[in-house]
Short mmCIF file of C-alpha atoms in Angstrom, two decimals:
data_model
loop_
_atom_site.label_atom_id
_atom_site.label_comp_id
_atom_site.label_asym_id
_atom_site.label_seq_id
_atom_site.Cartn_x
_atom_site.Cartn_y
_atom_site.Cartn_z
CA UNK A 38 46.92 181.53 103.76
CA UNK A 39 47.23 178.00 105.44
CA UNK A 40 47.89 176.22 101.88
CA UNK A 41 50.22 173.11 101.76
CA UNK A 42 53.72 173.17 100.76
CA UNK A 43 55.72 170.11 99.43
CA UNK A 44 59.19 169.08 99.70
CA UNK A 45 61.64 168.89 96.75
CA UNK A 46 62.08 165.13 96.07
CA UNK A 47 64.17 162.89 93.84
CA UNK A 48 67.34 164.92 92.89
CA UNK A 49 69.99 162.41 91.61
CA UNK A 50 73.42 164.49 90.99
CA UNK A 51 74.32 168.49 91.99
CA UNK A 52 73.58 169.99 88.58
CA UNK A 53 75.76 172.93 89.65
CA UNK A 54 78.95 171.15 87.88
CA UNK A 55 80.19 172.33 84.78
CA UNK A 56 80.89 170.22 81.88
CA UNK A 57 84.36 171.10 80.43
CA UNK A 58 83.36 172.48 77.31
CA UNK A 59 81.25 175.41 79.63
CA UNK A 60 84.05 175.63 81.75
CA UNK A 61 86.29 176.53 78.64
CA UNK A 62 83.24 178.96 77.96
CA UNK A 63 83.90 180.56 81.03
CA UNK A 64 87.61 180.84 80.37
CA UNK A 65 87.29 182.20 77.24
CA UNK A 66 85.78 185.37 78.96
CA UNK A 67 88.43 186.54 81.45
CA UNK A 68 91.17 185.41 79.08
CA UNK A 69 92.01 182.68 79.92
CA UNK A 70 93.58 180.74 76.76
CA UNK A 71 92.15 177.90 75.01
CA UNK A 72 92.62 175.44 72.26
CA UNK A 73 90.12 175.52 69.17
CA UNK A 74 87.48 173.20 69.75
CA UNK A 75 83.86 171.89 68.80
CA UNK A 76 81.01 170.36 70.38
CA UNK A 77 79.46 167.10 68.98
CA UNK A 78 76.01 165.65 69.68
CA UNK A 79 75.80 163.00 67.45
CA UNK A 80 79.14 160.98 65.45
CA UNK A 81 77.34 162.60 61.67
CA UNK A 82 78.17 166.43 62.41
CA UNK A 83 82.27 164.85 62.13
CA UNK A 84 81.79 164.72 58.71
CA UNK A 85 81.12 168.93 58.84
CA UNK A 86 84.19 169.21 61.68
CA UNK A 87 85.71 172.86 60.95
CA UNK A 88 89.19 171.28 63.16
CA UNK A 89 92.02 170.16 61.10
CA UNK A 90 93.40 166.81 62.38
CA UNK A 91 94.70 165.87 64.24
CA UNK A 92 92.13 165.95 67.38
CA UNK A 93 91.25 164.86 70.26
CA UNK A 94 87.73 163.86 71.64
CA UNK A 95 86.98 164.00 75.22
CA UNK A 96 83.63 162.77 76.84
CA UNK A 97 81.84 165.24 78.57
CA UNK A 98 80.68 163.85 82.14
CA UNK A 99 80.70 165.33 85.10
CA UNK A 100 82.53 161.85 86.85
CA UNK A 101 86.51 161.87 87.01
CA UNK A 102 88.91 159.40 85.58
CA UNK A 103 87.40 159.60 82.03
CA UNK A 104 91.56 159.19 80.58
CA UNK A 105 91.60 156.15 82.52
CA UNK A 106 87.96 154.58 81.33
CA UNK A 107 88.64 155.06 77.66
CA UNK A 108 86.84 158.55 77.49
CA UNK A 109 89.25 160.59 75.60
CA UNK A 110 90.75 159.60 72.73
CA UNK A 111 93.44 160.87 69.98
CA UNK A 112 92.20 160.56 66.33
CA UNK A 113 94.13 161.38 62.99
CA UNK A 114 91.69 161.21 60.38
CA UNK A 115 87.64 161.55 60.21
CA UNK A 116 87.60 157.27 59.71
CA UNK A 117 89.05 157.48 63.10
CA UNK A 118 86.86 160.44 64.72
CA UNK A 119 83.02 158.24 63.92
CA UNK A 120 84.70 155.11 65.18
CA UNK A 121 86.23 156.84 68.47
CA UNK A 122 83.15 159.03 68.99
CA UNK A 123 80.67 156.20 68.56
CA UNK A 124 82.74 154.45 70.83
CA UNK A 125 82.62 157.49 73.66
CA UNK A 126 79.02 158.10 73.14
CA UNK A 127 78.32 154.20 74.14
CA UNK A 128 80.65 154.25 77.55
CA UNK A 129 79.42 155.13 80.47
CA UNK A 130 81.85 156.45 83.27
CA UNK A 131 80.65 155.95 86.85
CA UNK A 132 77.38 155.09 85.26
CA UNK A 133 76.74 158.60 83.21
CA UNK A 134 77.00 158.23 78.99
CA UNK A 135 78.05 161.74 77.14
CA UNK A 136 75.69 163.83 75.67
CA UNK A 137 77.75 165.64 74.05
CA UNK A 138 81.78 164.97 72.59
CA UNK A 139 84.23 168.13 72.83
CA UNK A 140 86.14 167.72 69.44
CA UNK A 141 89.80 170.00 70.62
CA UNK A 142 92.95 170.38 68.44
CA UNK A 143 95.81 168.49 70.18
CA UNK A 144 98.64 170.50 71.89
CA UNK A 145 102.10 169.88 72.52
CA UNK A 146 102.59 169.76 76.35
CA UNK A 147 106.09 169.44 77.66
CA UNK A 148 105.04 170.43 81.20
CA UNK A 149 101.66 169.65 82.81
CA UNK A 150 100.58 172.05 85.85
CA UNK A 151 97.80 171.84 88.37
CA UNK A 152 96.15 174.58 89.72
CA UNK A 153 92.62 175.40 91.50
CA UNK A 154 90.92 177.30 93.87
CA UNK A 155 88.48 175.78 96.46
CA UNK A 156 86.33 177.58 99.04
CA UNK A 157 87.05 175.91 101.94
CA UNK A 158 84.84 175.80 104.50
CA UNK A 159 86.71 174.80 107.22
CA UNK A 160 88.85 177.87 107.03
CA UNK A 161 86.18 180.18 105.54
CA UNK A 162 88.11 181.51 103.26
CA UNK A 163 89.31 181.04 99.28
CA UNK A 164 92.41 178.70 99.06
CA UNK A 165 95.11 178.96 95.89
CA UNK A 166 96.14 175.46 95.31
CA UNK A 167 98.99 174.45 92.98
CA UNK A 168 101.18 171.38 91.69
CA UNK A 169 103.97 171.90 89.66
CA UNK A 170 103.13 168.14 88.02
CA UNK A 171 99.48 168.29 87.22
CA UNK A 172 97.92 165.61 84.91
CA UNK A 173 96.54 162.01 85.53
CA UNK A 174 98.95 160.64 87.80
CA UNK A 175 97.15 161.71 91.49
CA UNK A 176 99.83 160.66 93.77
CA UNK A 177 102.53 162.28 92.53
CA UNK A 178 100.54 165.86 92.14
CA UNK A 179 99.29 164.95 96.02
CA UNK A 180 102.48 165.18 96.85
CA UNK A 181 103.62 168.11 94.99
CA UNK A 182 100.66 170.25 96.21
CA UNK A 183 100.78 173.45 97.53
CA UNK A 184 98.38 176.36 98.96
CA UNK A 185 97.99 179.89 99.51
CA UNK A 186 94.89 180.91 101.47
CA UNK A 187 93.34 184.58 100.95
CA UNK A 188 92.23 185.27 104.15
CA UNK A 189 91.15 188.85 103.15
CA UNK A 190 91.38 190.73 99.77
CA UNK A 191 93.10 189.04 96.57
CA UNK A 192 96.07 190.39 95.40
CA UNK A 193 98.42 189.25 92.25
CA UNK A 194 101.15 188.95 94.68
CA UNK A 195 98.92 186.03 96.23
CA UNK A 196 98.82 184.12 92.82
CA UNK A 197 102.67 185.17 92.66
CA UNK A 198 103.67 183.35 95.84
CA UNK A 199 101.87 180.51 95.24
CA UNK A 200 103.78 180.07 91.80
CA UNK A 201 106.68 180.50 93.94
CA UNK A 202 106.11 177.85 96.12
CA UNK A 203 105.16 175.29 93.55
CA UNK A 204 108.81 175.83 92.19
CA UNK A 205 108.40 177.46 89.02
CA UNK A 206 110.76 179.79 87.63
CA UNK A 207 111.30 182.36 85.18
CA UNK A 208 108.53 183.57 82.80
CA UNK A 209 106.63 180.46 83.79
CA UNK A 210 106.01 182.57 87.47
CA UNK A 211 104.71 185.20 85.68
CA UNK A 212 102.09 183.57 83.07
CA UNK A 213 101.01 181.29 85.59
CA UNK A 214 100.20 183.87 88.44
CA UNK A 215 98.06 185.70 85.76
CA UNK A 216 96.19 182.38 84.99
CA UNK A 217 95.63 181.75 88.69
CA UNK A 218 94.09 185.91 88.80
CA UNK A 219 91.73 185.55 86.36
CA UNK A 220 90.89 182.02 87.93
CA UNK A 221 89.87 184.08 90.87
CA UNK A 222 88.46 186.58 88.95
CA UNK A 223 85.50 183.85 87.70
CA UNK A 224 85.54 182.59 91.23
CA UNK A 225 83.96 185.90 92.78
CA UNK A 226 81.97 186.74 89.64
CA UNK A 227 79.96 183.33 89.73
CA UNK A 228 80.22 182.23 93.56
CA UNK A 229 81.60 179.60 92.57
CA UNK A 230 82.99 176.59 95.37
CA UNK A 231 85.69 175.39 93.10
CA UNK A 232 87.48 176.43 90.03
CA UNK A 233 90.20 173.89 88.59
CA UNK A 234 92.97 173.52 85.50
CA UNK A 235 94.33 169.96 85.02
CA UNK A 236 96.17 170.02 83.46
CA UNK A 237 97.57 173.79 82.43
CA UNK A 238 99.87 172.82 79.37
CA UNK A 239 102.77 174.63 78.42
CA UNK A 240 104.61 173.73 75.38
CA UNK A 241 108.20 173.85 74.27
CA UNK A 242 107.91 177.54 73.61
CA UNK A 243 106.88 178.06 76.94
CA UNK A 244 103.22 178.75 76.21
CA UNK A 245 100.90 178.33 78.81
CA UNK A 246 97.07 176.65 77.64
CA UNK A 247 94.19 175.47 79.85
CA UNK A 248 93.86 171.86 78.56
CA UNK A 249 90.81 170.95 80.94
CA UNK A 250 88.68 172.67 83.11
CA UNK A 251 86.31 171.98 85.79
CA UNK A 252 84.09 174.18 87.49
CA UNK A 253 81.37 174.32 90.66
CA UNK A 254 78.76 176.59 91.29
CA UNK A 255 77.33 177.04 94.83
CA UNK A 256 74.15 175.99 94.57
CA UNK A 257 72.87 178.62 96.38
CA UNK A 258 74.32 181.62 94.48
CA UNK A 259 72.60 179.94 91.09
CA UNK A 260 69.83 182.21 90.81
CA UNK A 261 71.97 185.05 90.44
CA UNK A 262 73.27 183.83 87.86
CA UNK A 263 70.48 183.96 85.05
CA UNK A 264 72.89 183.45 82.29
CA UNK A 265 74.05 180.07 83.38
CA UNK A 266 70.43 178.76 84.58
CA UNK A 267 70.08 176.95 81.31
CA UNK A 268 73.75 175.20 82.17
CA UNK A 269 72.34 173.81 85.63
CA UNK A 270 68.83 172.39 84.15
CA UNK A 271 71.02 170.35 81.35
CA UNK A 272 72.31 168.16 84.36
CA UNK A 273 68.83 167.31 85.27
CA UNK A 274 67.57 166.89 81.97
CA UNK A 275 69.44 164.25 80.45
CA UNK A 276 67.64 161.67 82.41
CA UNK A 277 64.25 162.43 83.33
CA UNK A 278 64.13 161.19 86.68
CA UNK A 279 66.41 163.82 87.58
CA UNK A 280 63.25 166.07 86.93
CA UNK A 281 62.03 167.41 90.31
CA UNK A 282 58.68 166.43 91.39
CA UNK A 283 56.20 167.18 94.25
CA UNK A 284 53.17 165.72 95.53
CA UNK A 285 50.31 166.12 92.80
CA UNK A 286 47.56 165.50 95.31
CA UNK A 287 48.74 168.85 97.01
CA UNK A 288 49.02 172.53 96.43
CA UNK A 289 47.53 174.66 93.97
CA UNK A 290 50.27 176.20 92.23
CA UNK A 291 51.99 174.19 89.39
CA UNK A 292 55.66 175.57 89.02
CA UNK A 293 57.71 174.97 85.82
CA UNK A 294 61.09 176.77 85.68
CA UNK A 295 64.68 176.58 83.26
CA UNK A 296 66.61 175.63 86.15
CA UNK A 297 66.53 173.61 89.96
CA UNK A 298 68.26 176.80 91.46
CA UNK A 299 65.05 178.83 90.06
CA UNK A 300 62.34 176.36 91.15
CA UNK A 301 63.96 176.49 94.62
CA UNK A 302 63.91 180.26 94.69
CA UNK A 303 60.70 179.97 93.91
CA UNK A 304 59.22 178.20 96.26
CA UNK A 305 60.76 180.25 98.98
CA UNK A 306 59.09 183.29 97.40
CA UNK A 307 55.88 181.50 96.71
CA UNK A 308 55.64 180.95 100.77
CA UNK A 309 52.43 179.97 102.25
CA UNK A 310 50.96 179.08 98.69
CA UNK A 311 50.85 175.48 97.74
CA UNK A 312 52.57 173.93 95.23
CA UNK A 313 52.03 171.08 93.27
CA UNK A 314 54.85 170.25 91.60
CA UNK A 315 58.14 171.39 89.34
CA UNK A 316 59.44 170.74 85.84
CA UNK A 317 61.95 171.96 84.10
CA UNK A 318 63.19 172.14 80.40
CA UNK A 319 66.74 172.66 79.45
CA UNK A 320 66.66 176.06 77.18
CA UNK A 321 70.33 175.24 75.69
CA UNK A 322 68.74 172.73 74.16
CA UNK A 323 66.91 174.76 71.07
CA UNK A 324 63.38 176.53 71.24
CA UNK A 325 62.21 174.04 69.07
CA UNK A 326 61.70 171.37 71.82
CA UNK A 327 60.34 173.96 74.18
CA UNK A 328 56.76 173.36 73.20
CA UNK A 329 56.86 169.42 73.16
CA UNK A 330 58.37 169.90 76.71
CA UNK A 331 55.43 172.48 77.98
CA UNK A 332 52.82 169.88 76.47
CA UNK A 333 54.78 167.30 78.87
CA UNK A 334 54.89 169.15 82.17
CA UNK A 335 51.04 170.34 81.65
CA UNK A 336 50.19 166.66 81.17
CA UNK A 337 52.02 165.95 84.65
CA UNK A 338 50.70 168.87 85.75
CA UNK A 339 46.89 168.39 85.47
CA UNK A 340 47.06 165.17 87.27
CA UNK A 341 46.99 167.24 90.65
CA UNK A 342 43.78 167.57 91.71
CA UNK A 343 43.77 170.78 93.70
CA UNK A 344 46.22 173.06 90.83
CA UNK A 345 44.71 176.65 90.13
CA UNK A 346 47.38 178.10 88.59
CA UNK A 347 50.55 177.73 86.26
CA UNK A 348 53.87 179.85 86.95
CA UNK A 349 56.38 179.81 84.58
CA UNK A 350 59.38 182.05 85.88
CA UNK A 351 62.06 181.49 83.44
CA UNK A 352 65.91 182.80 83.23
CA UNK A 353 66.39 184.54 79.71
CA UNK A 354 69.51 186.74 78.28
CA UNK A 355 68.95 189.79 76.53
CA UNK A 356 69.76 188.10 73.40
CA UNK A 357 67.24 185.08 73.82
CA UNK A 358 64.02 186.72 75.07
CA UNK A 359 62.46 187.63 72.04
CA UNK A 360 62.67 184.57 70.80
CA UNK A 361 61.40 182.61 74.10
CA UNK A 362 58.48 185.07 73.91
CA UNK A 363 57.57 184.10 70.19
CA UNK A 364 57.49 180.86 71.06
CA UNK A 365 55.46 180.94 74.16
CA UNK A 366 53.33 183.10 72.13
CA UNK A 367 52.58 180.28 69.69
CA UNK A 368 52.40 178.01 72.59
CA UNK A 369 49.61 179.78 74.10
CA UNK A 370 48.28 182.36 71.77
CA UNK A 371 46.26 186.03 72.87
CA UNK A 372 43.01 185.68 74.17
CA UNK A 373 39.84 185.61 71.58
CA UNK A 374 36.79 184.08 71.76
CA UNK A 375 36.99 181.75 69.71
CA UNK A 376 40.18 180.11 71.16
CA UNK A 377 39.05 180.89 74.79
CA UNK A 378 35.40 179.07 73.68
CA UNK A 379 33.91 181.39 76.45
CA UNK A 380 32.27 184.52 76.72
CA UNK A 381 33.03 188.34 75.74
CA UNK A 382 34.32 188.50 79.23
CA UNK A 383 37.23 185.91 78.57
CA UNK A 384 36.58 184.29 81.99
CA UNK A 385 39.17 181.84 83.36
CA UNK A 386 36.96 179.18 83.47
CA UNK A 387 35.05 177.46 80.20
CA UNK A 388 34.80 174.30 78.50
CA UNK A 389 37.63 174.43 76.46
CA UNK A 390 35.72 174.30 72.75
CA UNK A 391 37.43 176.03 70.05
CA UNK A 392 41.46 175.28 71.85
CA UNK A 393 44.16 174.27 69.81
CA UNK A 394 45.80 171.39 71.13
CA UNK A 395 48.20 172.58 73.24
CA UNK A 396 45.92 175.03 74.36
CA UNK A 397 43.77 171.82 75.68
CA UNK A 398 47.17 170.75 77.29
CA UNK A 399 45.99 173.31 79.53
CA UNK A 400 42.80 172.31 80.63
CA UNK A 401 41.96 171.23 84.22
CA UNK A 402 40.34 167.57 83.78
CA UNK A 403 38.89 166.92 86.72
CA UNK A 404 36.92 170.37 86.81
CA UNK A 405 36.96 171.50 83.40
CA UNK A 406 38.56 174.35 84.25
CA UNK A 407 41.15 176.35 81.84
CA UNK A 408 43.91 177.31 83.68
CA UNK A 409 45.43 180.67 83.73
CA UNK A 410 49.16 180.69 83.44
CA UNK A 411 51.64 183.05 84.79
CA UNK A 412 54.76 183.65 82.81
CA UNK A 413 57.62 185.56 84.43
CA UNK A 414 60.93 186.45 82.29
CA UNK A 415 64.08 187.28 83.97
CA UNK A 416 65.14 189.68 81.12
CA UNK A 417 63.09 191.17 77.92
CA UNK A 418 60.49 193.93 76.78
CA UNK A 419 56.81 192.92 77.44
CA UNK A 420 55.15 195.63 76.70
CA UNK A 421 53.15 194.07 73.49
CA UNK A 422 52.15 190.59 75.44
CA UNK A 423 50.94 192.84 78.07
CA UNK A 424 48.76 194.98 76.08
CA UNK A 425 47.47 191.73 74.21
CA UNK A 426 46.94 189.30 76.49
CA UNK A 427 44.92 191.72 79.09
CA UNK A 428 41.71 190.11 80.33
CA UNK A 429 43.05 186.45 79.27
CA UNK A 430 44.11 183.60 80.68
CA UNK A 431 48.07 184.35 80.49
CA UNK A 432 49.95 187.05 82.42
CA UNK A 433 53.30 188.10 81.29
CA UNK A 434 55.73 189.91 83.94
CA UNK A 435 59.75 190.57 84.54
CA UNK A 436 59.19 191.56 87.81
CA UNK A 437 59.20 188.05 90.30
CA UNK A 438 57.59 190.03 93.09
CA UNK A 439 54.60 190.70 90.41
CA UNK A 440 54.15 187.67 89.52
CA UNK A 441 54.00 186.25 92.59
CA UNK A 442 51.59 188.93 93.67
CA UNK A 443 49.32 187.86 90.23
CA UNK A 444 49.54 184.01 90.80
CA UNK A 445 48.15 184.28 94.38
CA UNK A 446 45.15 186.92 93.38
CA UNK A 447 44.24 184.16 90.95
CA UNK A 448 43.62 181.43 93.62
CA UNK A 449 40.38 181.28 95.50
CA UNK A 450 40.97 181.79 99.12
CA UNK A 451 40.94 178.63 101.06
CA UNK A 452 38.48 177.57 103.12
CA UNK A 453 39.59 177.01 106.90
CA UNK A 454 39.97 173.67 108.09
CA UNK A 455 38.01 172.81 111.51
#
């Protein structure tokens, strides 16, 4: 089709690394074991904690050495908790301030272990690494290190030897190697590049728990991953100039997706179609900011001069969809003609008379112009928006091939430059 196609500028950090509180999410599924914990977002919802004290609060950043900078901190008491969480929420480490605290019951460690698996690239293959003294002190589990690669299949006996060679005995070789095989087992089930414990805990019992995780996600492999899409958008929407951004004086397709991995995905499919630019909201942050956030990336949006369409392609879980869809709903409601302020024939273009607000949000200033908008949802029954939005300006679809297919009949062909 000859349109223009922009470059993906201004990304700031890899939004493909876990905070520890979704790592311990993660964990939770294959078994791995955890302590109790809670996640804070402002120092008031201590005062509701369901933790008995005593607790610890760590800071969730993605940066290392948070022990060191002051970012975790042991509290007795809920007088303690508000002044130690106020105090977390207002330190930066390496120039990132928390979002969010991860309130955890305190454990007992009388042995600290590190373990992880990295791809590594040079070797193209997984590696099982392991230090028998894990923890804050670098040097020491540098020195201790040791690695099994898994040049072909994974086997328990891999996760066995590599307990082995980190020196541990008894029952410890035994709860360990099963800790390092269901490491492996989230390793190949989200492509991830590295999976780590430091430290794994284990009390005077001998009871092994996964006091801090951190986890990777190849960036590339993200858009198979639907149910973590609204993780890797929270990274790039805590500050927005982290938000990506194109050329507005370009393209005629304005993307807006739940996460970067989707907007790049996108664009690939998109191909020879222009577009103009992306923005993306963070889902895990409640539906009720979803429409505040639309009103913003239409308002960025209709400052390109040459957009035609809006394509929403959004990552949703079986269990969310519904309720994405009844808000998008009220966002942009089904066609009439007194909301579309056109004729019987509900044509795409009008002067906007009789739109609600963030209807308007909608509207093309430089031409007048209402434009239509594309919605694409990874997961959930569309039957009803379907039937009730036919002949409108919105166009609902799971299928990304569809919707592709729908946003580029809805652009007038180009004319040929001469």
């Amino acid at each position: 089709m000859g349109f223009k196609a922009i470059a993906v500028s201004g990304l700031i950090v890899s939004p493909m690394d876990l905070l520890e509180y979704q790592a311990k999410e993660l964990f939770k599924q294959v078994g791995i074991p955890i302590l109790p914990s809670q996640t804070l977002q402002t120092t008031h919802e201590l005062k509701r904690l369901q933790l008995p004290y005593p607790l610890v609060l760590k800071s969730q950043v993605r940066a290392g050495g948070r022990g060191k900078a002051g970012g975790v901190r042991f509290v007795e008491n809920t007088i303690d908790a508000i002044a130690a969480a106020s105090a977390i929420f207002h330190l930066p480490i390496a120039d990132e301030y928390p979002e969010i605290i991860l309130a955890e019951a305190r454990y007992d460690s009388q042995v600290e272990i590190f373990l992880a698996i990295v791809l590594d690239y040079q070797r193209q293959c997984p590696v099982l690494m392991g230090s028998r003294q894990g923890g804050i002190n670098v040097d020491t589990l540098l020195e201790q290190m040791q690695s099994v690669s898994v040049r072909e299949s994974f086997s328990p006996y891999l996760a066995r030897r590599l307990a082995v060679k980190m020196g541990l005995t008894g029952s410890l070789i035994s709860k360990v190697s099963d800790i390092i095989t269901q490491m492996y087992d989230l390793f190949v089930r989200y492509d991830l590049d590295v999976i780590e414990i430091n430290p794994l805990g284990v009390n005077a019992n001998g009871a092994v728990m996964a006091l801090d995780g951190k986890i990777a996600i190849n960036d590339k492999a993200i858009a198979r991953h639907p149910e973590l899409m609204s993780w890797s958008s929270e990274a790039l929407l805590q500050h927005p100039h982290r938000w990506l951004a194109g050329d507005l004086t370009a393209g005629q397709v304005g993307l807006i997706c739940n996460s970067e991995g989707l907007a790049l995905s996108s664009w690939d499919l998109l191909g020879d179609l222009g577009v103009a630019g992306a923005y993306l909201w963070d889902e895990s942050r409640g539906y009720d900011t979803i429409a505040s956030q639309l009103e913003q990336a239409s308002s960025l949006l209709g400052q390109a001069s040459q957009l035609k369409v809006i394509l929403l392609n959004l990552a949703t879980r079986l269990d969310n969809a519904d309720e994405l869809t009844r808000v998008l709903r009220a966002f942009l409601p089904p066609p009439t003609v007194t909301n579309l302020g056109v004729s019987e024939d509900r044509s795409l273009r009008g002067t906007g008379s009789g739109l609600s607000p963030r209807q308007r949000s909608l509207q093309h200033p430089p031409q007048g112009e209402i434009l239509p908008v594309v919605i694409r949802l990874s997961q959930g029954d569309l039957a009803v928006q379907q039937t009730d939005y036919q002949g409108g300006l919105v166009y609902w679809h799971n299928d990304l091939e569809a919707a592709i297919a729908q946003v580029g009949a809805l652009i007038p062909p180009l004319t040929p430059e001469p």
